[in-house]
Amino acid sequence: MLSTRVRYYLRRYAPTNILLDAIRTRRGLKWGTPAMLLAAPYLYAAAICTTVLDRGGPGWLNILVILFVWNAFKMLWIGPISFVLLVRVRIHEAILRRHEQQRDEPSDAPLHVTVAA
């Protein structure tokens, strides 16, 4: 029960989770590849914390290093995932448009009209 509440809290309030949820929408899929660029600042922050740790910094910075690396991986993965999802959605939309056009086109068969004499 505790893990469910923690997951809900992180899903609702953690900035990277909010961003990832927004990217997974239809309108947000195009932003997945540019969002990969956000991995660089996270990796840079992890490198800074690691340098501080190597020079005798406080041990709690290890938690930040893990968090920064985890968020960087999340940002790196959303690019390819959103690209695949976008391609899949666009193929599905093209199929739907093709079916609508075929349904709305008049058929080429001649109309048989009977005239009462």
PDB file of C-alpha atoms in Angstrom:
ATOM      1  CA  MET A   1       0.000   0.000   0.000  1.00  0.00           C
ATOM      2  CA  LEU A   2       2.901   2.333   0.780  1.00  0.00           C
ATOM      3  CA  SER A   3       4.532   1.682  -2.605  1.00  0.00           C
ATOM      4  CA  THR A   4       1.261   2.532  -4.345  1.00  0.00           C
ATOM      5  CA  ARG A   5       1.038   5.839  -2.524  1.00  0.00           C
ATOM      6  CA  VAL A   6       4.681   6.683  -3.244  1.00  0.00           C
ATOM      7  CA  ARG A   7       4.185   5.857  -6.924  1.00  0.00           C
ATOM      8  CA  TYR A   8       1.069   8.029  -7.077  1.00  0.00           C
ATOM      9  CA  TYR A   9       2.874  10.909  -5.365  1.00  0.00           C
ATOM     10  CA  LEU A  10       5.871  10.714  -7.697  1.00  0.00           C
ATOM     11  CA  ARG A  11       3.661  10.360 -10.770  1.00  0.00           C
ATOM     12  CA  ARG A  12       1.706  13.432  -9.759  1.00  0.00           C
ATOM     13  CA  TYR A  13       4.402  15.781  -8.440  1.00  0.00           C
ATOM     14  CA  ALA A  14       7.835  14.776  -9.797  1.00  0.00           C
ATOM     15  CA  PRO A  15       8.766  17.153 -12.656  1.00  0.00           C
ATOM     16  CA  THR A  16      10.230  14.497 -14.944  1.00  0.00           C
ATOM     17  CA  ASN A  17       7.172  12.274 -14.551  1.00  0.00           C
ATOM     18  CA  ILE A  18       4.865  15.188 -15.342  1.00  0.00           C
ATOM     19  CA  LEU A  19       6.946  15.929 -18.447  1.00  0.00           C
ATOM     20  CA  LEU A  20       6.946  12.297 -19.562  1.00  0.00           C
ATOM     21  CA  ASP A  21       3.171  12.066 -19.119  1.00  0.00           C
ATOM     22  CA  ALA A  22       2.751  15.199 -21.251  1.00  0.00           C
ATOM     23  CA  ILE A  23       5.035  13.789 -23.952  1.00  0.00           C
ATOM     24  CA  ARG A  24       3.068  10.532 -24.109  1.00  0.00           C
ATOM     25  CA  THR A  25      -0.085  12.362 -25.232  1.00  0.00           C
ATOM     26  CA  ARG A  26      -0.873  12.653 -28.958  1.00  0.00           C
ATOM     27  CA  ARG A  27       0.054  16.339 -29.035  1.00  0.00           C
ATOM     28  CA  GLY A  28       3.228  15.774 -27.045  1.00  0.00           C
ATOM     29  CA  LEU A  29       4.747  12.908 -29.037  1.00  0.00           C
ATOM     30  CA  LYS A  30       6.625  15.306 -31.300  1.00  0.00           C
ATOM     31  CA  TRP A  31       8.529  16.681 -28.282  1.00  0.00           C
ATOM     32  CA  GLY A  32      10.070  13.365 -27.275  1.00  0.00           C
ATOM     33  CA  THR A  33      13.210  13.721 -29.348  1.00  0.00           C
ATOM     34  CA  PRO A  34      13.965  17.293 -28.180  1.00  0.00           C
ATOM     35  CA  ALA A  35      13.319  16.155 -24.602  1.00  0.00           C
ATOM     36  CA  MET A  36      16.327  13.868 -24.958  1.00  0.00           C
ATOM     37  CA  LEU A  37      18.454  17.012 -24.708  1.00  0.00           C
ATOM     38  CA  LEU A  38      17.387  17.315 -21.066  1.00  0.00           C
ATOM     39  CA  ALA A  39      19.547  14.295 -20.295  1.00  0.00           C
ATOM     40  CA  ALA A  40      22.683  16.432 -20.687  1.00  0.00           C
ATOM     41  CA  PRO A  41      21.999  18.755 -17.713  1.00  0.00           C
ATOM     42  CA  TYR A  42      21.106  15.756 -15.545  1.00  0.00           C
ATOM     43  CA  LEU A  43      24.348  14.003 -16.449  1.00  0.00           C
ATOM     44  CA  TYR A  44      26.285  17.216 -15.864  1.00  0.00           C
ATOM     45  CA  ALA A  45      24.712  17.592 -12.409  1.00  0.00           C
ATOM     46  CA  ALA A  46      25.594  13.962 -11.644  1.00  0.00           C
ATOM     47  CA  ALA A  47      29.190  14.635 -12.709  1.00  0.00           C
ATOM     48  CA  ILE A  48      29.385  17.702 -10.459  1.00  0.00           C
ATOM     49  CA  CYS A  49      28.046  15.749  -7.491  1.00  0.00           C
ATOM     50  CA  THR A  50      30.494  12.928  -8.183  1.00  0.00           C
ATOM     51  CA  THR A  51      33.368  15.413  -8.260  1.00  0.00           C
ATOM     52  CA  VAL A  52      32.248  16.890  -4.945  1.00  0.00           C
ATOM     53  CA  LEU A  53      32.004  13.378  -3.486  1.00  0.00           C
ATOM     54  CA  ASP A  54      35.525  12.532  -4.688  1.00  0.00           C
ATOM     55  CA  ARG A  55      36.849  15.602  -2.913  1.00  0.00           C
ATOM     56  CA  GLY A  56      35.346  14.559   0.406  1.00  0.00           C
ATOM     57  CA  GLY A  57      31.775  15.859   0.090  1.00  0.00           C
ATOM     58  CA  PRO A  58      28.856  14.599   2.179  1.00  0.00           C
ATOM     59  CA  GLY A  59      27.652  11.063   1.535  1.00  0.00           C
ATOM     60  CA  TRP A  60      24.037  12.073   0.908  1.00  0.00           C
ATOM     61  CA  LEU A  61      25.139  13.394  -2.501  1.00  0.00           C
ATOM     62  CA  ASN A  62      25.170   9.758  -3.627  1.00  0.00           C
ATOM     63  CA  ILE A  63      21.370   9.861  -3.557  1.00  0.00           C
ATOM     64  CA  LEU A  64      21.400  12.899  -5.841  1.00  0.00           C
ATOM     65  CA  VAL A  65      23.808  11.179  -8.228  1.00  0.00           C
ATOM     66  CA  ILE A  66      21.458   8.196  -8.483  1.00  0.00           C
ATOM     67  CA  LEU A  67      18.466  10.499  -8.981  1.00  0.00           C
ATOM     68  CA  PHE A  68      20.205  12.554 -11.678  1.00  0.00           C
ATOM     69  CA  VAL A  69      21.368   9.475 -13.580  1.00  0.00           C
ATOM     70  CA  TRP A  70      17.907   7.895 -13.330  1.00  0.00           C
ATOM     71  CA  ASN A  71      16.258  11.044 -14.698  1.00  0.00           C
ATOM     72  CA  ALA A  72      18.839  11.259 -17.490  1.00  0.00           C
ATOM     73  CA  PHE A  73      18.028   7.700 -18.548  1.00  0.00           C
ATOM     74  CA  LYS A  74      14.311   8.501 -18.507  1.00  0.00           C
ATOM     75  CA  MET A  75      14.917  11.486 -20.781  1.00  0.00           C
ATOM     76  CA  LEU A  76      17.129   9.453 -23.115  1.00  0.00           C
ATOM     77  CA  TRP A  77      14.546   6.701 -23.498  1.00  0.00           C
ATOM     78  CA  ILE A  78      11.577   8.959 -24.183  1.00  0.00           C
ATOM     79  CA  GLY A  79      13.067  10.034 -27.536  1.00  0.00           C
ATOM     80  CA  PRO A  80      13.043   6.662 -29.303  1.00  0.00           C
ATOM     81  CA  ILE A  81       9.860   5.584 -27.547  1.00  0.00           C
ATOM     82  CA  SER A  82       7.953   8.719 -28.562  1.00  0.00           C
ATOM     83  CA  PHE A  83       9.265   8.404 -32.130  1.00  0.00           C
ATOM     84  CA  VAL A  84       7.952   4.838 -32.407  1.00  0.00           C
ATOM     85  CA  LEU A  85       4.620   5.853 -30.861  1.00  0.00           C
ATOM     86  CA  LEU A  86       4.335   8.837 -33.218  1.00  0.00           C
ATOM     87  CA  VAL A  87       4.992   6.681 -36.277  1.00  0.00           C
ATOM     88  CA  ARG A  88       2.416   4.165 -35.066  1.00  0.00           C
ATOM     89  CA  VAL A  89      -0.190   6.874 -34.460  1.00  0.00           C
ATOM     90  CA  ARG A  90       0.427   8.509 -37.852  1.00  0.00           C
ATOM     91  CA  ILE A  91       0.081   5.162 -39.642  1.00  0.00           C
ATOM     92  CA  HIS A  92      -3.185   4.546 -37.791  1.00  0.00           C
ATOM     93  CA  GLU A  93      -4.450   8.037 -38.691  1.00  0.00           C
ATOM     94  CA  ALA A  94      -3.496   7.522 -42.362  1.00  0.00           C
ATOM     95  CA  ILE A  95      -5.419   4.243 -42.439  1.00  0.00           C
ATOM     96  CA  LEU A  96      -8.465   5.956 -40.927  1.00  0.00           C
ATOM     97  CA  ARG A  97      -8.250   8.793 -43.481  1.00  0.00           C
ATOM     98  CA  ARG A  98      -7.989   6.296 -46.324  1.00  0.00           C
ATOM     99  CA  HIS A  99     -11.087   4.453 -45.096  1.00  0.00           C
ATOM    100  CA  GLU A 100     -13.016   7.721 -44.806  1.00  0.00           C
ATOM    101  CA  GLN A 101     -12.039   8.745 -48.335  1.00  0.00           C
ATOM    102  CA  GLN A 102     -13.074   5.381 -49.723  1.00  0.00           C
ATOM    103  CA  ARG A 103     -16.391   5.604 -47.943  1.00  0.00           C
ATOM    104  CA  ASP A 104     -17.084   9.163 -49.147  1.00  0.00           C
ATOM    105  CA  GLU A 105     -16.062   8.594 -52.782  1.00  0.00           C
ATOM    106  CA  PRO A 106     -18.901   7.969 -55.213  1.00  0.00           C
ATOM    107  CA  SER A 107     -18.657   4.591 -56.821  1.00  0.00           C
ATOM    108  CA  ASP A 108     -17.836   4.352 -60.528  1.00  0.00           C
ATOM    109  CA  ALA A 109     -20.666   1.926 -61.185  1.00  0.00           C
ATOM    110  CA  PRO A 110     -23.471   3.374 -63.315  1.00  0.00           C
ATOM    111  CA  LEU A 111     -26.746   4.059 -61.619  1.00  0.00           C
ATOM    112  CA  HIS A 112     -29.664   2.022 -62.881  1.00  0.00           C
ATOM    113  CA  VAL A 113     -32.735   4.165 -63.055  1.00  0.00           C
ATOM    114  CA  THR A 114     -36.009   2.634 -64.023  1.00  0.00           C
ATOM    115  CA  VAL A 115     -38.534   4.881 -65.636  1.00  0.00           C
ATOM    116  CA  ALA A 116     -42.160   3.998 -65.364  1.00  0.00           C
ATOM    117  CA  ALA A 117     -43.980   4.318 -68.692  1.00  0.00           C
TER     118      ALA A 117
END
